[in-house]
Amino acid sequence: MLFVTSEVAGLAKAGGLGEVSAGLPLALRQRGIDVRIVMPAYAEVMAKIPAVAWTGHLPGRAAVPAARLGEVRLPDGMILYLVAAACLFDRRGTPYCTPEGADWQDNHLRFARLSLAAADIAAGRGGLDWTPDIVHVNDWPGGLTPAYMQWDGTRIPTVLTIHNIAYQGNFDATQRHGLGIPDAAFNVNGVEFHGRVSFLKAGSFYASHVTTVSPTYAKEITTESLGAGLHGLMQGRASRGQLSGIVNGIDESWDPGSDPHLPHHFEPDDLDGKQANADVIRTGLCLRPSDGPLFGIVSRLVHQKGLDLVAEAANDIVGNGGQIAILGLGDPEIEHMLSRTSRRHRDDIGVLIGFNEPMARRIVAASDFTLMPSRFEPCGLTQMQAQRYGALPIAHATGGLADTIDDGTTGFLFSNLSSDGLMSACHRAFDAYDDEALLAEMRRAAMARSFGWSGAAAEYDALYRRLIGHQPAPVRPSPRSRVQPAPPVVNDALEVAA
Ligand code: ADP
Ligand code: GLC
């Protein structure tokens, strides 16, 4: 199976997709599937990889430049293919943005290059002695892969996973020539979306099957309010049994008894360490000592996450004896809004602007509750991490939040998306905080939840098997990737694949 992604945690990550791309392929490999990942050779990635075996050349198409394909074996044994085109990927910044936060102007070419490389690998190009039996693409950056495969006649089944339908990769119609899109495909039955070229629409249209990251979100994207204009297409796919929701997992390293980033470890039956972690955070954020509950937020700071509701509810939360610790990065307006809120309550609300994995884990470990008033949330990883660390999530009942939080048992869900709705759930949390037995029981239940990747991997495996069974054989004879043994796990150093 070829896993096509624009982020992998540990190499280059902007959000949850990076975590998924690190966790899911490994879990699939543990099931005996021969998984290989393909991603762009960003400067940030190349700086972390000591040596790459360059396997071949990938031709350009229209304005999409040619690229080199490289192969690397990661420390965990995973084989990674890197698509190297210096003019597209050799620059400072995130996978999608400049260091100043603006989208790269040539993102259409950058991710068409990724998509085309994946399609080329599927067709046996790139000098690899390997072709996949299925291609699994993620989000809009991989969206043109199933389209290029269709136009090139590469008949291998494809899965598109939508991690967030709000990010679509839509570009001006004039770009279609440069992307090598056939005229006949610039059509409602193709890549066209309201007069523009849409990578996500293309993937959603051409993939053999579409998944998203929770069953509830799979239903929500068929509705006008959450389908971001693609609800009609999603309804069609759902009616043909070609849309499903599979909940993500989280990494095993989210273990409060062993996480090396935590100043103090703790267990469900011994929570002294949790209290000690809270004291460390209070001191670090210059909050006053308190016996009241600590509410944590670790989030990308974007409109989706509903943090304006927290700013509105802040007076109430603090007035009831609560404190709030926030770590986040994103939209400057939201950063300023939260900083202003914290300045109004210097002793009780602390905000750290930044992306910092150790600090994220410390805040979750220190918190009694985690606030997630997301307007929509395809899956969400933070609420699962929070439950593992006994930081009971208080969340809007949407998408994966509704699917992974057991209301009243492992957290608190609210339906009315407003600061009043959020506050009503917070009041339930304050009540639980005052009831020692209930709090202990809820923490135990939350921390006992298993959120590993094995369940998701089993569901994807079943889906792949079904699709492979239903498709004609690949265009050219190739070693059947599924039956090859998993590559051996090598030591800590990154090694070039043989
Ligand atoms: P999304 O992908 O929409 O941002 P998720 O909940 O799926 O939301 O995943 C977010 C992931 O990114 C979590 O693992 C979370 O800990 C991490 N994260 C978010 N913001 C930060 C931050 N400021 N610092 C460190 N990690 C962060
Ligand atoms: C997206 C979604 C988030 C999901 C993540 C991984 O970033 O916003 O809800 O958990 O992808 O699938």
Coordinates of C-alpha atoms and ligand atoms in Angstrom, one line a residue:
M1 CA 0.0 0.0 0.0
L2 CA 1.3 3.5 -0.9
F3 CA 0.4 6.1 1.7
V4 CA 0.4 9.6 0.3
T5 CA 0.8 12.5 2.7
S6 CA 2.0 16.0 3.0
E7 CA 3.1 15.6 6.7
V8 CA 4.7 13.0 9.0
A9 CA 5.2 13.7 12.7
G10 CA 8.9 13.8 13.5
L11 CA 9.8 15.0 10.0
A12 CA 7.4 17.8 9.2
K13 CA 4.0 18.3 10.9
A14 CA 1.4 21.1 10.9
G15 CA -1.4 19.2 12.8
G16 CA -3.3 16.0 13.3
L17 CA -2.5 14.7 9.8
G18 CA 1.1 14.4 10.7
E19 CA 0.3 12.3 13.8
V20 CA -1.9 10.1 11.7
S21 CA 0.7 9.6 9.0
A22 CA 3.2 8.5 11.7
G23 CA 0.8 6.2 13.5
L24 CA -1.5 4.5 11.0
P25 CA 1.1 3.2 8.6
L26 CA 3.0 1.5 11.4
A27 CA -0.1 -0.1 12.7
L28 CA -1.0 -1.3 9.2
R29 CA 2.5 -2.8 8.9
Q30 CA 2.0 -4.6 12.2
R31 CA -0.9 -6.3 10.4
G32 CA 1.5 -7.6 7.7
I33 CA 0.7 -5.0 5.1
D34 CA 3.7 -3.7 3.2
V35 CA 3.2 0.0 3.6
R36 CA 5.4 2.7 2.0
I37 CA 4.9 6.4 2.6
V38 CA 5.5 9.1 0.0
M39 CA 5.9 12.8 0.9
P40 CA 7.7 15.9 -0.4
A41 CA 11.4 16.3 0.4
Y42 CA 10.9 19.6 2.3
A43 CA 14.2 21.2 3.5
E44 CA 13.0 20.5 7.0
V45 CA 12.8 16.8 6.2
M46 CA 16.1 16.6 4.4
A47 CA 17.8 18.2 7.3
K48 CA 16.7 15.3 9.5
I49 CA 17.7 12.6 7.1
P50 CA 21.4 11.8 6.8
A51 CA 21.3 9.9 3.5
V52 CA 18.9 9.2 0.8
A53 CA 19.2 6.5 -1.9
W54 CA 18.1 8.3 -5.1
T55 CA 16.2 5.7 -7.1
G56 CA 15.0 7.5 -10.2
H57 CA 13.7 10.4 -12.1
L58 CA 10.0 11.4 -12.4
P59 CA 9.1 13.3 -15.5
G60 CA 7.4 16.7 -15.3
R61 CA 3.9 17.3 -16.8
A62 CA 2.8 20.7 -18.2
A63 CA 4.0 23.2 -15.6
V64 CA 4.6 20.6 -12.9
P65 CA 8.4 20.3 -12.8
A66 CA 10.3 17.0 -13.0
A67 CA 11.5 15.5 -9.7
R68 CA 13.9 12.9 -8.3
L69 CA 12.6 10.1 -6.2
G70 CA 14.5 9.0 -3.1
E71 CA 14.1 6.1 -0.7
V72 CA 14.9 6.1 3.0
R73 CA 14.4 3.6 5.8
L74 CA 13.2 5.3 8.9
P75 CA 14.4 4.2 12.4
D76 CA 11.1 2.3 12.9
G77 CA 11.7 0.4 9.6
M78 CA 9.1 2.3 7.6
I79 CA 10.2 2.9 4.0
L80 CA 9.7 6.5 3.0
Y81 CA 9.8 7.8 -0.6
L82 CA 10.8 11.4 -1.0
V83 CA 9.8 13.6 -3.9
A84 CA 12.6 16.1 -4.5
A85 CA 12.1 19.2 -6.6
A86 CA 14.3 21.9 -5.2
C87 CA 12.3 24.7 -6.8
L88 CA 9.2 23.6 -5.0
F89 CA 10.3 22.1 -1.6
D90 CA 13.8 23.4 -0.7
R91 CA 12.7 26.4 1.3
R92 CA 12.1 27.4 4.9
G93 CA 8.5 27.3 6.3
T94 CA 5.8 24.9 7.1
P95 CA 4.5 22.3 4.6
Y96 CA 1.9 24.8 3.4
C97 CA 3.0 28.3 4.4
T98 CA 5.9 30.8 4.4
P99 CA 7.6 31.4 7.7
E100 CA 5.3 34.5 7.9
G101 CA 2.2 32.3 7.7
A102 CA 1.1 33.0 4.1
D103 CA 0.2 30.1 1.8
W104 CA 2.9 29.4 -0.7
Q105 CA 1.9 30.9 -4.0
D106 CA 2.8 27.7 -5.9
N107 CA 1.0 25.2 -3.6
H108 CA -1.0 24.0 -6.6
L109 CA 2.3 22.9 -8.3
R110 CA 3.9 21.6 -5.0
F111 CA 1.0 19.3 -4.3
A112 CA 0.3 18.4 -7.9
R113 CA 4.0 17.3 -7.9
L114 CA 3.3 15.1 -4.8
S115 CA 0.1 13.7 -6.4
L116 CA 1.8 13.0 -9.7
A117 CA 4.7 11.3 -8.0
A118 CA 2.3 9.0 -6.2
A119 CA 0.5 8.2 -9.5
D120 CA 3.8 7.5 -11.2
I121 CA 4.9 5.1 -8.4
A122 CA 1.6 3.3 -8.8
A123 CA 2.2 3.0 -12.5
G124 CA 5.7 1.5 -11.9
R125 CA 7.8 4.6 -12.7
G126 CA 10.5 6.2 -10.5
G127 CA 13.0 3.3 -10.6
L128 CA 11.5 1.4 -7.7
D129 CA 11.3 -2.4 -7.7
W130 CA 7.9 -2.1 -6.2
T131 CA 4.3 -1.1 -7.0
P132 CA 1.4 -0.9 -4.6
D133 CA -1.8 -2.9 -4.7
I134 CA -3.7 0.1 -3.3
V135 CA -3.0 3.8 -3.0
H136 CA -4.2 5.7 0.1
V137 CA -4.2 9.5 -0.2
N138 CA -4.8 12.1 2.5
D139 CA -6.5 15.4 2.2
W140 CA -6.3 17.9 -0.7
P141 CA -2.5 17.7 -1.1
G142 CA -2.9 14.1 -2.4
G143 CA -6.2 14.8 -4.1
L144 CA -5.0 14.8 -7.7
T145 CA -3.4 11.3 -7.3
P146 CA -6.6 9.3 -8.1
A147 CA -7.3 11.8 -11.0
Y148 CA -3.8 11.4 -12.6
M149 CA -4.2 7.6 -12.1
Q150 CA -7.5 7.6 -13.9
W151 CA -6.3 9.8 -16.8
D152 CA -3.2 7.6 -17.1
G153 CA -5.2 4.3 -17.0
T154 CA -3.5 3.0 -13.9
R155 CA -6.2 0.8 -12.5
I156 CA -5.3 0.3 -8.9
P157 CA -7.9 1.1 -6.2
T158 CA -7.5 4.3 -4.4
V159 CA -8.8 5.6 -1.0
L160 CA -9.0 9.3 -0.1
T161 CA -9.2 10.1 3.6
I162 CA -10.6 13.5 4.3
H163 CA -9.2 14.9 7.5
N164 CA -10.9 18.2 7.1
I165 CA -13.3 19.0 4.3
A166 CA -12.9 22.8 4.9
Y167 CA -9.4 22.6 3.4
Q168 CA -10.0 21.9 -0.3
G169 CA -7.0 23.1 -2.3
N170 CA -9.1 25.3 -4.7
F171 CA -7.2 27.2 -7.4
D172 CA -8.0 29.5 -10.3
A173 CA -9.4 27.7 -13.3
T174 CA -6.5 29.0 -15.4
Q175 CA -4.1 26.8 -13.5
R176 CA -5.6 23.7 -15.0
H177 CA -3.4 23.8 -18.1
G178 CA -0.3 23.9 -15.9
L179 CA -1.5 21.0 -13.9
G180 CA -1.9 18.8 -16.9
I181 CA -5.7 18.4 -16.4
P182 CA -7.4 17.2 -19.6
D183 CA -10.0 19.7 -20.8
A184 CA -12.7 17.0 -20.5
A185 CA -12.0 16.6 -16.8
F186 CA -12.6 20.3 -16.1
N187 CA -16.2 19.5 -15.5
V188 CA -18.6 19.0 -12.6
N189 CA -17.9 15.2 -13.1
G190 CA -14.2 15.8 -12.6
V191 CA -12.0 18.4 -10.9
E192 CA -14.1 21.5 -11.4
F193 CA -15.7 23.0 -8.3
H194 CA -17.7 26.3 -8.7
G195 CA -15.5 27.3 -11.7
R196 CA -12.2 26.5 -10.0
V197 CA -9.8 23.6 -9.9
S198 CA -10.3 21.7 -6.6
F199 CA -7.8 19.1 -5.5
L200 CA -10.2 17.7 -2.8
K201 CA -13.1 17.6 -5.2
A202 CA -10.9 15.7 -7.7
G203 CA -9.9 13.2 -5.0
S204 CA -13.4 12.8 -3.8
F205 CA -14.7 12.2 -7.3
Y206 CA -12.0 9.9 -8.7
A207 CA -11.1 7.8 -5.6
S208 CA -12.5 4.3 -5.4
H209 CA -13.6 5.0 -1.8
V210 CA -13.7 8.0 0.5
T211 CA -13.2 7.8 4.2
T212 CA -13.1 10.4 6.8
V213 CA -11.9 10.3 10.4
S214 CA -15.0 9.6 12.4
P215 CA -18.5 8.1 11.7
T216 CA -20.3 11.2 12.8
Y217 CA -18.2 13.5 10.6
A218 CA -18.9 11.0 7.7
K219 CA -22.6 11.8 8.2
E220 CA -21.9 15.6 8.8
I221 CA -20.1 16.1 5.5
T222 CA -23.2 15.0 3.6
T223 CA -25.1 18.0 5.1
E224 CA -25.2 21.5 3.7
S225 CA -24.0 23.0 7.0
L226 CA -20.8 21.0 7.3
G227 CA -20.1 19.6 3.8
A228 CA -18.3 22.8 2.6
G229 CA -20.1 22.7 -0.7
L230 CA -19.2 19.0 -1.4
H231 CA -22.2 17.6 0.5
G232 CA -23.9 16.6 -2.8
L233 CA -21.0 14.6 -3.9
M234 CA -20.6 13.1 -0.5
Q235 CA -24.3 12.1 -0.4
G236 CA -23.8 10.3 -3.8
R237 CA -20.8 8.4 -2.5
A238 CA -22.6 7.5 0.7
S239 CA -25.6 6.2 -1.1
R240 CA -23.3 3.9 -3.1
G241 CA -21.6 2.7 0.1
Q242 CA -18.4 4.5 -0.8
L243 CA -18.1 6.8 2.2
S244 CA -17.2 5.7 5.6
G245 CA -15.8 7.0 8.9
I246 CA -12.9 5.4 10.8
V247 CA -11.8 7.0 14.0
N248 CA -8.1 7.8 14.4
G249 CA -5.9 6.5 17.2
I250 CA -3.2 8.2 19.2
D251 CA 0.4 7.2 19.8
E252 CA 1.3 4.8 22.6
S253 CA 3.7 7.4 24.0
W254 CA 0.7 9.2 25.4
D255 CA 1.1 7.3 28.7
P256 CA 1.0 9.3 31.9
G257 CA 3.1 6.6 33.7
S258 CA 6.1 6.9 31.4
D259 CA 5.9 10.0 29.2
P260 CA 9.5 11.4 29.4
H261 CA 8.2 15.0 28.9
L262 CA 6.3 15.0 32.2
P263 CA 8.0 16.4 35.3
H264 CA 5.8 13.9 37.4
H265 CA 4.3 10.6 36.3
F266 CA 1.0 9.4 37.5
E267 CA -1.5 6.5 37.3
P268 CA -5.3 6.3 37.6
D269 CA -5.0 5.2 41.3
D270 CA -2.2 7.6 42.2
L271 CA -2.8 11.1 41.0
D272 CA -0.3 13.0 43.2
G273 CA 1.9 13.4 40.1
K274 CA -1.0 15.1 38.3
Q275 CA -1.3 17.6 41.1
A276 CA 2.4 18.2 41.0
N277 CA 2.3 18.8 37.3
A278 CA -0.4 21.3 37.8
D279 CA 1.7 23.2 40.3
V280 CA 4.6 23.2 37.8
I281 CA 2.3 24.7 35.1
R282 CA 0.8 27.3 37.5
T283 CA 4.3 28.5 38.4
G284 CA 5.5 28.4 34.8
L285 CA 2.6 30.5 33.7
C286 CA 2.7 32.8 36.7
L287 CA -0.7 31.8 37.9
R288 CA -1.7 32.1 41.6
P289 CA -1.6 28.9 43.7
S290 CA -5.1 27.4 43.7
D291 CA -7.2 24.4 44.8
G292 CA -9.6 25.1 42.0
P293 CA -9.7 23.2 38.7
L294 CA -7.2 23.8 35.9
F295 CA -8.7 23.9 32.4
G296 CA -6.2 23.2 29.6
I297 CA -6.3 24.1 25.9
V298 CA -3.8 22.8 23.4
S299 CA -4.9 23.7 19.9
R300 CA -4.2 25.2 16.5
L301 CA -5.7 28.7 16.9
V302 CA -8.2 28.7 14.0
H303 CA -11.9 29.6 13.8
Q304 CA -12.8 25.9 13.7
K305 CA -11.7 25.4 17.3
G306 CA -14.3 27.8 18.7
L307 CA -11.9 29.5 21.1
D308 CA -13.9 32.8 20.9
L309 CA -16.4 30.9 23.1
V310 CA -13.7 30.4 25.7
A311 CA -12.8 34.1 25.6
E312 CA -16.5 34.9 26.2
A313 CA -16.8 32.3 29.0
A314 CA -13.5 33.3 30.7
N315 CA -15.0 35.6 33.3
D316 CA -17.4 32.9 34.4
I317 CA -14.8 30.2 34.5
V318 CA -12.5 32.4 36.6
G319 CA -15.4 33.6 38.7
N320 CA -16.2 30.1 39.7
G321 CA -12.6 29.4 40.8
G322 CA -11.2 27.9 37.6
Q323 CA -7.9 28.7 35.9
I324 CA -7.0 28.2 32.3
A325 CA -3.7 27.2 30.7
I326 CA -3.5 27.7 26.9
L327 CA -0.9 26.6 24.3
G328 CA -1.5 27.4 20.7
L329 CA -0.4 28.8 17.5
G330 CA -2.2 30.0 14.4
D331 CA -4.4 32.9 13.3
P332 CA -2.9 36.2 14.8
E333 CA -6.4 37.5 15.6
I334 CA -7.1 34.5 17.8
E335 CA -3.7 34.7 19.3
H336 CA -4.4 38.4 20.2
M337 CA -7.9 37.6 21.5
L338 CA -6.5 35.0 23.9
S339 CA -3.6 37.2 25.0
R340 CA -6.1 40.0 25.8
T341 CA -8.3 37.6 27.8
S342 CA -5.2 36.5 29.7
R343 CA -4.2 40.1 30.5
R344 CA -7.6 40.7 32.0
H345 CA -7.0 37.7 34.4
R346 CA -3.3 37.7 34.8
D347 CA -3.4 35.4 37.9
D348 CA -5.7 32.9 36.5
I349 CA -5.3 32.6 32.7
G350 CA -1.9 31.9 31.1
V351 CA -1.3 31.8 27.3
L352 CA 1.7 30.5 25.5
I353 CA 1.8 31.2 21.8
G354 CA 3.9 28.5 20.1
F355 CA 4.0 24.9 18.9
N356 CA 5.8 22.8 21.5
E357 CA 5.2 19.1 21.9
P358 CA 6.7 18.7 25.4
M359 CA 4.7 21.7 26.7
A360 CA 1.5 20.3 25.0
R361 CA 1.9 17.1 27.0
R362 CA 2.7 18.9 30.2
I363 CA -0.4 21.1 30.0
V364 CA -2.7 18.1 29.2
A365 CA -1.1 16.1 32.1
A366 CA -1.6 19.1 34.5
S367 CA -5.2 19.8 33.5
D368 CA -8.3 18.6 35.3
F369 CA -10.4 19.5 32.2
T370 CA -9.6 20.1 28.5
L371 CA -11.7 22.7 26.6
M372 CA -12.6 21.8 23.0
P373 CA -15.6 23.9 21.9
S374 CA -14.8 23.1 18.2
R375 CA -17.4 24.3 15.7
F376 CA -16.7 21.1 13.9
E377 CA -14.1 18.5 14.5
P378 CA -13.5 15.7 12.0
C379 CA -11.8 13.5 14.6
G380 CA -9.7 15.4 17.1
L381 CA -6.7 13.8 18.8
T382 CA -6.5 16.2 21.7
Q383 CA -9.6 14.8 23.4
M384 CA -8.2 11.3 23.3
Q385 CA -4.9 12.4 24.6
A386 CA -6.7 14.3 27.3
Q387 CA -8.7 11.3 28.4
R388 CA -5.5 9.2 28.7
Y389 CA -4.1 11.9 31.0
G390 CA -7.3 12.2 33.1
A391 CA -8.0 15.8 31.8
L392 CA -11.7 15.2 31.2
P393 CA -12.7 16.9 27.9
I394 CA -15.4 19.5 27.8
A395 CA -16.4 19.5 24.2
H396 CA -19.0 20.4 21.6
A397 CA -20.9 17.2 20.5
T398 CA -19.7 17.2 16.9
G399 CA -17.7 14.8 14.7
G400 CA -15.1 12.7 16.4
L401 CA -15.6 14.5 19.7
A402 CA -19.1 13.0 19.9
D403 CA -17.7 9.6 18.9
T404 CA -14.9 9.4 21.4
I405 CA -16.2 11.1 24.5
D406 CA -18.6 9.3 26.7
D407 CA -20.8 12.1 28.1
G408 CA -20.9 12.1 31.9
T409 CA -18.5 9.1 32.1
T410 CA -15.2 10.3 30.5
G411 CA -16.0 13.9 29.8
F412 CA -18.8 16.5 29.1
L413 CA -20.5 17.1 25.8
F414 CA -22.7 20.1 24.9
S415 CA -24.9 20.6 21.9
N416 CA -25.7 24.3 22.0
L417 CA -22.7 25.9 20.4
S418 CA -22.5 29.2 22.3
S419 CA -20.7 30.4 25.4
D420 CA -23.8 29.5 27.4
G421 CA -23.7 26.0 26.1
L422 CA -20.0 25.8 26.9
M423 CA -20.6 27.2 30.4
S424 CA -23.4 24.7 31.1
A425 CA -20.9 21.9 30.4
C426 CA -18.3 23.7 32.6
H427 CA -20.8 23.9 35.4
R428 CA -21.2 20.1 35.2
A429 CA -17.4 19.9 35.4
F430 CA -17.2 22.2 38.4
D431 CA -19.8 20.0 40.1
A432 CA -17.8 16.9 39.3
Y433 CA -14.7 18.6 40.6
D434 CA -16.4 19.2 44.0
D435 CA -17.6 15.5 44.2
E436 CA -14.4 13.6 44.9
A437 CA -15.8 10.2 44.3
L438 CA -17.4 11.1 41.0
L439 CA -14.2 12.9 39.8
A440 CA -12.1 9.9 40.7
E441 CA -14.5 7.5 38.9
M442 CA -14.6 9.7 35.8
R443 CA -10.8 10.0 35.7
R444 CA -10.4 6.3 36.0
A445 CA -12.9 5.6 33.2
A446 CA -11.2 8.2 31.0
M447 CA -7.7 7.0 31.6
A448 CA -8.7 3.4 31.0
R449 CA -9.9 4.1 27.5
S450 CA -7.8 2.5 24.9
F451 CA -7.2 4.8 21.9
G452 CA -4.5 2.9 20.1
W453 CA -4.2 2.5 16.4
S454 CA -5.0 -1.2 16.1
G455 CA -8.8 -0.7 15.7
A456 CA -8.4 1.8 13.0
A457 CA -5.8 -0.3 11.2
A458 CA -8.1 -3.3 11.2
E459 CA -10.9 -1.2 9.6
Y460 CA -8.6 0.2 6.9
D461 CA -7.2 -3.3 6.3
A462 CA -10.8 -4.7 5.8
L463 CA -11.5 -1.8 3.4
Y464 CA -8.4 -2.3 1.4
R465 CA -9.1 -6.0 1.0
R466 CA -12.6 -5.3 -0.2
L467 CA -11.4 -2.8 -2.7
I468 CA -8.6 -4.9 -4.0
G469 CA -11.0 -7.8 -4.4
H470 CA -13.3 -5.7 -6.5
Q471 CA -10.8 -4.2 -8.9
P472 CA -9.3 -5.5 -12.0
A473 CA -5.6 -6.5 -11.7
P474 CA -2.9 -3.8 -11.9
V475 CA -1.9 -2.6 -15.3
R476 CA 1.5 -4.3 -15.3
P477 CA 2.8 -7.4 -13.5
S478 CA 4.3 -6.5 -10.2
P479 CA 5.3 -8.3 -7.0
R480 CA 2.2 -8.4 -4.8
S481 CA 3.1 -5.8 -2.2
R482 CA 0.7 -7.3 0.4
V483 CA 2.5 -10.6 0.6
Q484 CA 6.0 -9.2 1.0
P485 CA 7.4 -9.5 4.6
A486 CA 7.5 -6.3 6.6
P487 CA 11.0 -4.7 6.4
P488 CA 13.1 -5.4 9.5
V489 CA 13.2 -2.7 12.2
V490 CA 16.6 -1.1 12.3
N491 CA 18.4 0.7 15.0
D492 CA 18.2 4.3 16.0
A493 CA 20.1 5.8 13.2
L494 CA 18.3 6.6 10.0
E495 CA 19.5 4.2 7.3
V496 CA 19.2 4.2 3.6
A497 CA 16.9 1.4 2.4
A498 CA 18.8 -1.3 0.6
Ligands
ADP1 P1 -6.0 19.5 14.3 O1 -5.3 18.4 13.5 O2 -7.3 20.0 13.7 O3 -5.1 20.6 14.7 P2 -6.2 17.4 16.3 O4 -6.8 17.4 17.7 O5 -6.5 16.3 15.4 O6 -6.5 18.8 15.7 O7 -4.6 17.2 16.4 C1 -3.8 18.2 17.0 C2 -2.5 17.6 17.3 O8 -1.5 18.6 17.3 C3 -2.5 17.1 18.7 O9 -1.6 16.0 18.8 C4 -2.0 18.3 19.6 O10 -1.4 17.9 20.8 C5 -1.1 18.9 18.6 N1 -1.0 20.3 18.8 C6 -1.9 21.3 18.5 N2 -1.5 22.5 18.8 C7 -0.2 22.3 19.3 C8 0.7 23.2 19.9 N3 0.6 24.5 19.9 N4 1.9 22.6 20.4 C9 2.1 21.3 20.3 N5 1.2 20.4 19.8 C10 0.1 20.9 19.3
GLC2 C1 -7.7 17.4 10.9 C2 -8.9 17.6 11.8 C3 -8.8 16.8 13.1 C4 -8.3 15.4 12.9 C5 -7.0 15.5 12.1 C6 -6.4 14.1 11.9 O1 -6.6 18.3 11.3 O2 -9.1 19.0 12.0 O3 -10.1 16.8 13.7 O4 -8.1 14.8 14.1 O5 -7.1 16.1 10.9 O6 -7.3 13.2 11.2

